[in-house]
PDB file of N, CA and C in Angstrom:
ATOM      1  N   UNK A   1     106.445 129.631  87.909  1.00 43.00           N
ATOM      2  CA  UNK A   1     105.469 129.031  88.803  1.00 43.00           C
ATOM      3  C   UNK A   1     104.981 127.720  88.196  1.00 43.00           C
ATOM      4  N   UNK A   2     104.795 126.813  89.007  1.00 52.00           N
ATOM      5  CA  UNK A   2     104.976 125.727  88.620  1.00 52.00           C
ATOM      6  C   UNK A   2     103.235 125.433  88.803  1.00 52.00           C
ATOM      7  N   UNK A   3     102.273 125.195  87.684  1.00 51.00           N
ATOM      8  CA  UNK A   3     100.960 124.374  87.950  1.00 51.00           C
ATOM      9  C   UNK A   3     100.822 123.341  87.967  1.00 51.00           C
ATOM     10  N   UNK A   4     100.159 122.812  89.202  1.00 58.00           N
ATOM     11  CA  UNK A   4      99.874 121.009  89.460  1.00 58.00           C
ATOM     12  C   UNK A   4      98.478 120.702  89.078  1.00 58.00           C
ATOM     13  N   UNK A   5      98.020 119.472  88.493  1.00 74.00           N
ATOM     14  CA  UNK A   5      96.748 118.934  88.300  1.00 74.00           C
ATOM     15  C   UNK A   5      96.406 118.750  89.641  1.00 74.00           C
ATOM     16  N   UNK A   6      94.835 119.025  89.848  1.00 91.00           N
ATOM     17  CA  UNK A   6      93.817 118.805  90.948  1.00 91.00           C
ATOM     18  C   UNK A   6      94.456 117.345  91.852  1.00 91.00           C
ATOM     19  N   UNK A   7      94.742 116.751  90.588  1.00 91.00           N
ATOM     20  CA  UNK A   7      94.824 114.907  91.407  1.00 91.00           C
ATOM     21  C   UNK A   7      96.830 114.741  91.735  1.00 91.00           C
ATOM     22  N   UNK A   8      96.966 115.919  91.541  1.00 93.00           N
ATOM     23  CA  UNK A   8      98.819 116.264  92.371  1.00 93.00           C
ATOM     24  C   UNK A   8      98.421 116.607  93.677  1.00 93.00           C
ATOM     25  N   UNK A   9      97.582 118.102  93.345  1.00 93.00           N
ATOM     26  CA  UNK A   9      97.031 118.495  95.164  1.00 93.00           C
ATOM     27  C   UNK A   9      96.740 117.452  95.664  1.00 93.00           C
ATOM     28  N   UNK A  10      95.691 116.912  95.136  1.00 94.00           N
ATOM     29  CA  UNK A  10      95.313 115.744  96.260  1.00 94.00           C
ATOM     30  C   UNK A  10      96.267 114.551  96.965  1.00 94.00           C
ATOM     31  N   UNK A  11      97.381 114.374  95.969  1.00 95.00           N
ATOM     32  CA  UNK A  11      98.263 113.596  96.357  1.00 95.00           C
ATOM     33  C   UNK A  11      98.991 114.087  97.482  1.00 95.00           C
ATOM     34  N   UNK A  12      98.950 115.781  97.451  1.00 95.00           N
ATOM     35  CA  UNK A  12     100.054 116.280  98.633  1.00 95.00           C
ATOM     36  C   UNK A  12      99.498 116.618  99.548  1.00 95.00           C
ATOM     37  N   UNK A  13      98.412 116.572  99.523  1.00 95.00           N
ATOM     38  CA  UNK A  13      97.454 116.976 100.881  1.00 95.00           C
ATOM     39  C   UNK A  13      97.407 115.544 101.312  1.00 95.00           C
ATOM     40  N   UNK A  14      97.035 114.555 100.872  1.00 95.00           N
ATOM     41  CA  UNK A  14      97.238 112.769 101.467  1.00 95.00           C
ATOM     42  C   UNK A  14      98.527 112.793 101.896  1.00 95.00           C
ATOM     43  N   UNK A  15      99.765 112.907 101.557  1.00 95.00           N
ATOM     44  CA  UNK A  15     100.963 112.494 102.017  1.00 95.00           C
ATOM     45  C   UNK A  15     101.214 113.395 103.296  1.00 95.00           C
ATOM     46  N   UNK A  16     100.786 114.853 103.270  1.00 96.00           N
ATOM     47  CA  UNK A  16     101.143 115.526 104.584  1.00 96.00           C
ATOM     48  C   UNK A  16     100.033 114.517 105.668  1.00 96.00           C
ATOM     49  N   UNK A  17      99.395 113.817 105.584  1.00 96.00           N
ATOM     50  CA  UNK A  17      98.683 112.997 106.502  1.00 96.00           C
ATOM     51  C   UNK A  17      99.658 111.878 107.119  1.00 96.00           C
ATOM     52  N   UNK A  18     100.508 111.504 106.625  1.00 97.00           N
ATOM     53  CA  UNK A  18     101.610 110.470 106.612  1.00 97.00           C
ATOM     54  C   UNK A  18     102.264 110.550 108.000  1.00 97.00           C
ATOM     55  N   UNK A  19     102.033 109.955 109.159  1.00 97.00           N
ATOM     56  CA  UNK A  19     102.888 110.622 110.352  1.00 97.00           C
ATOM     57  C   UNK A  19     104.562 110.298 110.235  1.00 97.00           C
ATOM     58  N   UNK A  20     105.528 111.356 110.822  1.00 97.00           N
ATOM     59  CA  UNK A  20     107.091 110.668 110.899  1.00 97.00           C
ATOM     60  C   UNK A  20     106.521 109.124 110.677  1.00 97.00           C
ATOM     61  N   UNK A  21     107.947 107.761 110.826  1.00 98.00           N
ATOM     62  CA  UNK A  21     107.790 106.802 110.948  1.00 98.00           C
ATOM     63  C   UNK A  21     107.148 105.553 110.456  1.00 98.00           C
ATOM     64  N   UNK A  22     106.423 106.665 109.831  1.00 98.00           N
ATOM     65  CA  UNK A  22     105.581 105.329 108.329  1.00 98.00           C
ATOM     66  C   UNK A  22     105.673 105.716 107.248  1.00 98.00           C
ATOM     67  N   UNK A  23     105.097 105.138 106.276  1.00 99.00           N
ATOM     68  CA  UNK A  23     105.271 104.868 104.964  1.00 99.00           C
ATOM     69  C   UNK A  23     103.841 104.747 104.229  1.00 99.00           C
ATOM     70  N   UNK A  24     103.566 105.096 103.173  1.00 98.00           N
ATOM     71  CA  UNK A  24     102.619 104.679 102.771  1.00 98.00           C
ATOM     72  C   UNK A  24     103.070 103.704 100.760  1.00 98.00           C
ATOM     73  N   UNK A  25     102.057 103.022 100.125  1.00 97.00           N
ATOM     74  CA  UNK A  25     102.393 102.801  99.005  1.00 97.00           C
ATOM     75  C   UNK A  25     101.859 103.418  97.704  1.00 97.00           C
ATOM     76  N   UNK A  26     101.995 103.750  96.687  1.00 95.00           N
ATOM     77  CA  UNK A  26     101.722 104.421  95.378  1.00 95.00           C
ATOM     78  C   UNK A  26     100.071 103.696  95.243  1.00 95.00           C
ATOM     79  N   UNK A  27     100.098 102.544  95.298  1.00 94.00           N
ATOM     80  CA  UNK A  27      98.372 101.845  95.579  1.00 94.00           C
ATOM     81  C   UNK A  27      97.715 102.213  96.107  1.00 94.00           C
ATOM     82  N   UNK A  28      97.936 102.058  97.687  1.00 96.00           N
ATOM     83  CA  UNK A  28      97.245 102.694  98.567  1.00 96.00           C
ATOM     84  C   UNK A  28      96.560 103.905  98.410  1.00 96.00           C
ATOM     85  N   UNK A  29      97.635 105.167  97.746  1.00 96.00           N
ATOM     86  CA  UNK A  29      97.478 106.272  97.947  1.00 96.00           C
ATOM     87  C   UNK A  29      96.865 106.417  96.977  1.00 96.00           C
ATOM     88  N   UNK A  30      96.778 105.451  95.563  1.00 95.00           N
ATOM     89  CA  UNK A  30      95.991 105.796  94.673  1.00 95.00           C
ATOM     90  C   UNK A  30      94.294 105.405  94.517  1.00 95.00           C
ATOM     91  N   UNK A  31      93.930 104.082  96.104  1.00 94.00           N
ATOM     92  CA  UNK A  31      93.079 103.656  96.331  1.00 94.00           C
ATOM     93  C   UNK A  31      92.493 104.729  97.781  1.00 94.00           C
ATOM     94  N   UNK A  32      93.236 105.347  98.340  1.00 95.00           N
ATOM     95  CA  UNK A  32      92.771 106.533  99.034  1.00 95.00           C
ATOM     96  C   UNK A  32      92.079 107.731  98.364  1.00 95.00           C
ATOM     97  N   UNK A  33      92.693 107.681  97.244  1.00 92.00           N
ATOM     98  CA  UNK A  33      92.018 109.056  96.340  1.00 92.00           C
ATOM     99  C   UNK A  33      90.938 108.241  95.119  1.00 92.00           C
ATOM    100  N   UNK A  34      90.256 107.616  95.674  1.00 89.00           N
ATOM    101  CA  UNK A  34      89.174 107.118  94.513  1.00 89.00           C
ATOM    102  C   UNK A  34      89.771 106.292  93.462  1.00 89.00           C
ATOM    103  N   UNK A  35      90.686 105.736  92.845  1.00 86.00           N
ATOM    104  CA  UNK A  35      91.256 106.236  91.550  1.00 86.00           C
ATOM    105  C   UNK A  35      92.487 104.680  91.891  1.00 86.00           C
ATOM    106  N   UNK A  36      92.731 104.131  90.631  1.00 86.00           N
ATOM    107  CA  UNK A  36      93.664 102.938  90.185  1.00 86.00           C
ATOM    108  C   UNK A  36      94.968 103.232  89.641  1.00 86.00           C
ATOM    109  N   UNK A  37      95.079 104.649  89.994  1.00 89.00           N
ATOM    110  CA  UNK A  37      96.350 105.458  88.717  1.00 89.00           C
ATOM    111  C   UNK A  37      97.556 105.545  89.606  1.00 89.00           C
ATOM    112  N   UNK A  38      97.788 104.447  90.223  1.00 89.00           N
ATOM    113  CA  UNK A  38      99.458 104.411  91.044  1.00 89.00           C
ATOM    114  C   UNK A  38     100.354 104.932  90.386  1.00 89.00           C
ATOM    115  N   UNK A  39     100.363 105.128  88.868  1.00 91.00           N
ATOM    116  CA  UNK A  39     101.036 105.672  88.330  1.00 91.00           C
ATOM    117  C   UNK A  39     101.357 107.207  87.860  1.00 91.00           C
ATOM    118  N   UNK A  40      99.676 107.331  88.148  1.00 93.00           N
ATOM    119  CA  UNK A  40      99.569 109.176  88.334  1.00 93.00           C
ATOM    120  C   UNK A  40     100.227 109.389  89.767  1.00 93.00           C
ATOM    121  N   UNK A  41     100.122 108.662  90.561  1.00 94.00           N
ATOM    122  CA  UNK A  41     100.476 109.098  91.948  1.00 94.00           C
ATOM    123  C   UNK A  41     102.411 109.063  91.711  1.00 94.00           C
ATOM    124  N   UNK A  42     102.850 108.186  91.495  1.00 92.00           N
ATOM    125  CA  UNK A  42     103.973 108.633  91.078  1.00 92.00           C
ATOM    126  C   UNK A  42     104.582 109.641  90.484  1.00 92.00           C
ATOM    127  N   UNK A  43     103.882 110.116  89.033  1.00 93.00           N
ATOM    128  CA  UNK A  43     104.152 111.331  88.852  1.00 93.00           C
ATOM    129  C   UNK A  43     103.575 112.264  89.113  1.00 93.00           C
ATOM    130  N   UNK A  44     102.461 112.281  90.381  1.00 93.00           N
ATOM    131  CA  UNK A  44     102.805 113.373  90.774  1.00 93.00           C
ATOM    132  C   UNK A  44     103.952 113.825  91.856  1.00 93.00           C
ATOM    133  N   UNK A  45     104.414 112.660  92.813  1.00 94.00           N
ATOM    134  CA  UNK A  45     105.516 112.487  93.464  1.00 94.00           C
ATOM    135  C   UNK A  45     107.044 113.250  93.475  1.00 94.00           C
ATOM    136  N   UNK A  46     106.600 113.023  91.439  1.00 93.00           N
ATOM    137  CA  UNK A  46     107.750 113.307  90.489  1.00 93.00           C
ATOM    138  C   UNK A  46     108.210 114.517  90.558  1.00 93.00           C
ATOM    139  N   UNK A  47     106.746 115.103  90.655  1.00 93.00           N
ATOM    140  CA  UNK A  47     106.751 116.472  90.077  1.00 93.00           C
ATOM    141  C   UNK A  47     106.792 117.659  91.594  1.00 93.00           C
ATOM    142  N   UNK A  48     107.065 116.926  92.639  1.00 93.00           N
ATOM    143  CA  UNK A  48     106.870 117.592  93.894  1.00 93.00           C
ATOM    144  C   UNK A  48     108.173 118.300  94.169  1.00 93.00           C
ATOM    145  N   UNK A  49     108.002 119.705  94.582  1.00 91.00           N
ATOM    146  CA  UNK A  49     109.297 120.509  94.462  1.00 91.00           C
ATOM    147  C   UNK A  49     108.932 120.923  96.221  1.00 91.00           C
ATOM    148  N   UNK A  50     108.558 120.726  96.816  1.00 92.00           N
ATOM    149  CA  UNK A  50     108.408 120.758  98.173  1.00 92.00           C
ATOM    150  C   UNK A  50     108.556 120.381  99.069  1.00 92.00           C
ATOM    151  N   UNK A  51     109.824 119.615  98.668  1.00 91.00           N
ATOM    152  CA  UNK A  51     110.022 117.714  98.954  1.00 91.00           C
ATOM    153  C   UNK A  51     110.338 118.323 100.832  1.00 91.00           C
ATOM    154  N   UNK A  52     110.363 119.017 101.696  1.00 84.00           N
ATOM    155  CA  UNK A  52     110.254 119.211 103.225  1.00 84.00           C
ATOM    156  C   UNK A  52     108.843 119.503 103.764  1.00 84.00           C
ATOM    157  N   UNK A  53     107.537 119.798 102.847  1.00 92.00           N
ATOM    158  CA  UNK A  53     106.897 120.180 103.106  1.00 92.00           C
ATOM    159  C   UNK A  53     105.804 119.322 102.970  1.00 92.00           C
ATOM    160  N   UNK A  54     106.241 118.493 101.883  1.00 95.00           N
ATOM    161  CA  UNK A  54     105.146 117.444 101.173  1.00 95.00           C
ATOM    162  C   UNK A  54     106.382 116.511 101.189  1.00 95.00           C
ATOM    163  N   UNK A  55     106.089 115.394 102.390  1.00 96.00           N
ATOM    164  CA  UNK A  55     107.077 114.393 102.536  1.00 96.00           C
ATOM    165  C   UNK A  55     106.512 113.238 101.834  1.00 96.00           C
ATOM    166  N   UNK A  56     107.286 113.419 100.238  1.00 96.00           N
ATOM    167  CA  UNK A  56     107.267 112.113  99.178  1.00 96.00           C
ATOM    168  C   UNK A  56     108.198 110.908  99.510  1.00 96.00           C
ATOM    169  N   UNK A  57     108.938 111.289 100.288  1.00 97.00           N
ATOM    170  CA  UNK A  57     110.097 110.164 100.509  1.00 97.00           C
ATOM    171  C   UNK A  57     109.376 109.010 101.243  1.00 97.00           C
ATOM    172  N   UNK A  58     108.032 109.076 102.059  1.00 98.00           N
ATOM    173  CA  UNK A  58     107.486 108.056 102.816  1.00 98.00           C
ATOM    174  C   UNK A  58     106.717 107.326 101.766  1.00 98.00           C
ATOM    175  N   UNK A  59     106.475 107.493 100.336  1.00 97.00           N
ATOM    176  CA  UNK A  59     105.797 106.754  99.350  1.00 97.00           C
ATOM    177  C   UNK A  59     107.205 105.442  99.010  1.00 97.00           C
ATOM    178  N   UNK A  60     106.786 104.076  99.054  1.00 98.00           N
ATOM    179  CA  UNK A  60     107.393 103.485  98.639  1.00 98.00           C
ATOM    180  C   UNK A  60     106.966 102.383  97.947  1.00 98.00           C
ATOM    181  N   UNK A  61     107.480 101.849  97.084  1.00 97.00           N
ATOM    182  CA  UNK A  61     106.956 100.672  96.004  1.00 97.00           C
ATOM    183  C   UNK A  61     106.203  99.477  96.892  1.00 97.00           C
ATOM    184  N   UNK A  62     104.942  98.886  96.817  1.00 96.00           N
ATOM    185  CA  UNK A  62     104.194  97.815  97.077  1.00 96.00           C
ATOM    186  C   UNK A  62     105.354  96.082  97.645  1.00 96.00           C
ATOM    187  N   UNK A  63     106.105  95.849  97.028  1.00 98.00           N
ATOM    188  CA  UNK A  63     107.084  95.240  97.550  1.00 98.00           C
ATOM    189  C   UNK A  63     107.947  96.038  99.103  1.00 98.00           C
ATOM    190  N   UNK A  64     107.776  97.006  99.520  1.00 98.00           N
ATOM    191  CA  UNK A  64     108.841  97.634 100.513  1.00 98.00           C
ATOM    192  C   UNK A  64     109.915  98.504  99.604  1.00 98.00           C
ATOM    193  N   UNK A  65     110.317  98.247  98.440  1.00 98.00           N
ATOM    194  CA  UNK A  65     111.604  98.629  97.728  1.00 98.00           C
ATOM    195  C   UNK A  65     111.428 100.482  97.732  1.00 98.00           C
ATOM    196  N   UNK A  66     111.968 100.599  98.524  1.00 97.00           N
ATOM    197  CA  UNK A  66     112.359 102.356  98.653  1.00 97.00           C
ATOM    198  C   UNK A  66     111.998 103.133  97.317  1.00 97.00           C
ATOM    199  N   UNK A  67     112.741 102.717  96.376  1.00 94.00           N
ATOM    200  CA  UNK A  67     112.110 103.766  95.244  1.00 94.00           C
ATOM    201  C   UNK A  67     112.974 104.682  94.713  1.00 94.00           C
ATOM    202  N   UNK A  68     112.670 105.280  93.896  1.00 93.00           N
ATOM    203  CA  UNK A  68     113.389 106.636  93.517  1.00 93.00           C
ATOM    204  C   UNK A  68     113.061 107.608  94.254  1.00 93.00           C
ATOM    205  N   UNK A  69     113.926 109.006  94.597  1.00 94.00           N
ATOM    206  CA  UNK A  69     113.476 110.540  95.355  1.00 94.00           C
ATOM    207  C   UNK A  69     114.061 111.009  94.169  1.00 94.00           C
ATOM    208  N   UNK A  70     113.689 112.871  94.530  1.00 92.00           N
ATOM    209  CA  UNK A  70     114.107 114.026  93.337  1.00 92.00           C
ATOM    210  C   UNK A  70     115.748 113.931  93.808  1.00 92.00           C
ATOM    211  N   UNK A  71     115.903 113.654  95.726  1.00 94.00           N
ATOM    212  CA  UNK A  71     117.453 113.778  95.573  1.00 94.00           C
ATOM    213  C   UNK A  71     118.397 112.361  95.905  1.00 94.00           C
ATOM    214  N   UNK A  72     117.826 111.354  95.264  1.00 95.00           N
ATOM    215  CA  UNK A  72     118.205 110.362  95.313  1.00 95.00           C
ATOM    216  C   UNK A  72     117.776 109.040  96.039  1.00 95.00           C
ATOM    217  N   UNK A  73     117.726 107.994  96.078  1.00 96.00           N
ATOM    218  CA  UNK A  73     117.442 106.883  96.926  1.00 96.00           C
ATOM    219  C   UNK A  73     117.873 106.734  98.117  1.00 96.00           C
ATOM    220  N   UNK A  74     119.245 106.739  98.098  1.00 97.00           N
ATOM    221  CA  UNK A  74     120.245 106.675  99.180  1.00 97.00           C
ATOM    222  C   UNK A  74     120.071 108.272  99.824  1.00 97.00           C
ATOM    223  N   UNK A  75     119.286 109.705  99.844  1.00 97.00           N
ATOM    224  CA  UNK A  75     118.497 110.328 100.405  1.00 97.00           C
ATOM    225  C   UNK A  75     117.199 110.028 101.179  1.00 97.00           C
ATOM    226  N   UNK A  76     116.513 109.536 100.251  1.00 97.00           N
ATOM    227  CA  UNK A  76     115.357 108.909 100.505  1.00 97.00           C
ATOM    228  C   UNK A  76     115.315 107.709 101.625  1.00 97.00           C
ATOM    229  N   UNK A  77     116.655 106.589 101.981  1.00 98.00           N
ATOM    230  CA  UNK A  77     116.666 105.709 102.880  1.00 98.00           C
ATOM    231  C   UNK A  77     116.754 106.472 104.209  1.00 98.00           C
ATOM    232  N   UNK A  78     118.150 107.159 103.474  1.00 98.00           N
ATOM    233  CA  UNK A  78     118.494 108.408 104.925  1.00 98.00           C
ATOM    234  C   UNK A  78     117.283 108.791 105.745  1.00 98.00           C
ATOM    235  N   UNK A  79     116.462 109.171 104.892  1.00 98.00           N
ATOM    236  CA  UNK A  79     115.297 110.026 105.842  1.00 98.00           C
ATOM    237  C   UNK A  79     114.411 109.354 106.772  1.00 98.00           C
ATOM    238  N   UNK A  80     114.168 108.447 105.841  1.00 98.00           N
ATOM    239  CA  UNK A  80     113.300 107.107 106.178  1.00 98.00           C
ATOM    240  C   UNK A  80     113.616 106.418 107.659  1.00 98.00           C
ATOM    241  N   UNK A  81     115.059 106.230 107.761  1.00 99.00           N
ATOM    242  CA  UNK A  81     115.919 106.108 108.668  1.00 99.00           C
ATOM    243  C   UNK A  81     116.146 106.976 109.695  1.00 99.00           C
ATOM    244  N   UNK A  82     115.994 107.776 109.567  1.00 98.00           N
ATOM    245  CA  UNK A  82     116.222 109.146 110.467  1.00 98.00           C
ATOM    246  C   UNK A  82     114.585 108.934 111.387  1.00 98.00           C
ATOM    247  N   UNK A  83     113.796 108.628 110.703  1.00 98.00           N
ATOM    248  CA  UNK A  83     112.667 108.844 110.990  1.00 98.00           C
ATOM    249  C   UNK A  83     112.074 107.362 112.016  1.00 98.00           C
ATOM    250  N   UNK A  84     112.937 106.435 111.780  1.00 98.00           N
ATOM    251  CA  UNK A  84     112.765 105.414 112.837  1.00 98.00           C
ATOM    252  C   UNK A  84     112.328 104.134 111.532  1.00 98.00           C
ATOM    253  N   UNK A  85     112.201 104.492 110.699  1.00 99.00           N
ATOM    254  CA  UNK A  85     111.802 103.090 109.654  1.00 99.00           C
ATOM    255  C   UNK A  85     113.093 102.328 109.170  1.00 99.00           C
ATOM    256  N   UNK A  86     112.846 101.211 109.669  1.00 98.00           N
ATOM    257  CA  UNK A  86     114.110 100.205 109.157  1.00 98.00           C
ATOM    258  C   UNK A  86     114.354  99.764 108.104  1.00 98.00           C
ATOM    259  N   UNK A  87     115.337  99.702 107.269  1.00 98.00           N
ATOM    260  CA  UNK A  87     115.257  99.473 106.179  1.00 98.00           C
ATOM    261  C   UNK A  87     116.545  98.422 105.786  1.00 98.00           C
ATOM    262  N   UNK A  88     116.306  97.834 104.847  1.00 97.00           N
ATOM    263  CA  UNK A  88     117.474  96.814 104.858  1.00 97.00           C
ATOM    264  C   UNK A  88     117.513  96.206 103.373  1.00 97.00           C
ATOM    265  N   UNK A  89     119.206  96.282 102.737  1.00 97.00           N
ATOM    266  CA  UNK A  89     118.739  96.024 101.197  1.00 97.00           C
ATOM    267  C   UNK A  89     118.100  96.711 100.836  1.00 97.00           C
ATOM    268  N   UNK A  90     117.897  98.026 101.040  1.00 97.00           N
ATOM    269  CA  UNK A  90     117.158  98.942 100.082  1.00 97.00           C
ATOM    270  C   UNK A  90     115.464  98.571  99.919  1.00 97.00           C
ATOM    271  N   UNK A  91     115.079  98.174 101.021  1.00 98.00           N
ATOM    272  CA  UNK A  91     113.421  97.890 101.763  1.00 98.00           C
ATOM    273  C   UNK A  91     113.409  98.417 103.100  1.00 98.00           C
ATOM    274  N   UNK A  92     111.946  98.476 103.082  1.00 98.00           N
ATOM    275  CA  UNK A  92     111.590  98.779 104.344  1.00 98.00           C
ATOM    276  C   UNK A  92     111.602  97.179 104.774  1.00 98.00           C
ATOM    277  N   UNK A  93     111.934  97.203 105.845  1.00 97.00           N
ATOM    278  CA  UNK A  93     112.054  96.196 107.016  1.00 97.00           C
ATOM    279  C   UNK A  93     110.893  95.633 107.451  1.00 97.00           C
ATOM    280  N   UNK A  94     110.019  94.713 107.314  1.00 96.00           N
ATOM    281  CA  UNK A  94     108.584  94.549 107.615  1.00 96.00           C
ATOM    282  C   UNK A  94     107.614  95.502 107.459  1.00 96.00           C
ATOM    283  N   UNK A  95     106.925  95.761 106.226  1.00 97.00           N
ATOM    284  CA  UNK A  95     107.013  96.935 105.589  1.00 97.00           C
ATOM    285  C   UNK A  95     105.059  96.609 106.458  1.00 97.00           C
ATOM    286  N   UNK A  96     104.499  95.877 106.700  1.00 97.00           N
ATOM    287  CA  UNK A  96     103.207  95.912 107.599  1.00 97.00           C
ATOM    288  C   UNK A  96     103.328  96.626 108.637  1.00 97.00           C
ATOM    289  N   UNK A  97     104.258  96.405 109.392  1.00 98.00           N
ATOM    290  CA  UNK A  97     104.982  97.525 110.611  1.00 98.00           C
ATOM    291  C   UNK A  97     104.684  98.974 110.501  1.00 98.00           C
ATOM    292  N   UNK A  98     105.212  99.389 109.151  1.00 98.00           N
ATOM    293  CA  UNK A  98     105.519 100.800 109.191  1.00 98.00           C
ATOM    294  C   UNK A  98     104.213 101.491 107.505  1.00 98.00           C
ATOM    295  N   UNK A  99     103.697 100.698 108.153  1.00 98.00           N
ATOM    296  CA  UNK A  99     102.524 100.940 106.561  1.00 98.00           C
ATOM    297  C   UNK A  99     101.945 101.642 107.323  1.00 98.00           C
ATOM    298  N   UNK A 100     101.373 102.862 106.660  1.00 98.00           N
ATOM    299  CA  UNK A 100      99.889 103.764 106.831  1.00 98.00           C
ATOM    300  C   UNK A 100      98.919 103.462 106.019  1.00 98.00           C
ATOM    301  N   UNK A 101      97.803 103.316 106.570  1.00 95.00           N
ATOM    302  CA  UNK A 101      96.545 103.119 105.614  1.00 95.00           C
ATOM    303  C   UNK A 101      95.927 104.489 105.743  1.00 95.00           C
ATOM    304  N   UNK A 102      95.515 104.778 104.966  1.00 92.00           N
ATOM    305  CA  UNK A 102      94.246 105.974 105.024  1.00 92.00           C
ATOM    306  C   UNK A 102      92.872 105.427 105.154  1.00 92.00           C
ATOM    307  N   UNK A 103      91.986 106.351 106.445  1.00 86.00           N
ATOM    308  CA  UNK A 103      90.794 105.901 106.818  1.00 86.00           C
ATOM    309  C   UNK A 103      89.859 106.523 105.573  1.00 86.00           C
ATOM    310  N   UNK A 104      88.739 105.391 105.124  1.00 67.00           N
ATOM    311  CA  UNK A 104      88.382 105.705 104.627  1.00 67.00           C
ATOM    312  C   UNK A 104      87.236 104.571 103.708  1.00 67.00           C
TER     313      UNK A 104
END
């Protein structure tokens, strides 16, 4: 059994907020949860074994650049894609388009 820090939950309870079709960024999500630690938000990303349930694949780097997934990048575009977000060169496609902000 796998234990997550308080500020993982919180990361996966923010991302199930994420509708199909957008995207959110490691900033954002780390300026949604109080907190400057884009980099905690990554690993907790890292550490997400739920990856259908807690959709990490819509987190993508502040530039648009897709990013790493647990099952790859070229997974991670797939989905992204599937989901109606354009992507091109390994970016999201007008990444203002398909950005989620969290209210708040």
């Amino acid at each position: 059994m796998t234990i997550h820090s308080s500020f993982d939950e919180r990361c996966y309870e923010l991302l199930k907020l994420i509708p199909e079709g957008k995207v959110t960024t490691y900033g954002e999500m780390a300026r949604a949860l109080d907190s400057r630690a884009w980099r905690a938000v990554g690993s907790a990303m890292a550490k997400n074994k739920n990856l259908f349930v807690i959709p990490c694949h819509r987190v993508v780097r502040s530039d648009g650049t897709v990013g790493q997934y647990a099952l790859g990048s070229d997974k991670k575009t797939e989905l992204l894609q599937s989901e109606g977000v354009e992507i091109s060169c390994g970016r999201v496609k007008d990444l203002g388009r398909y950005m989620h902000r969290f209210a708040g």
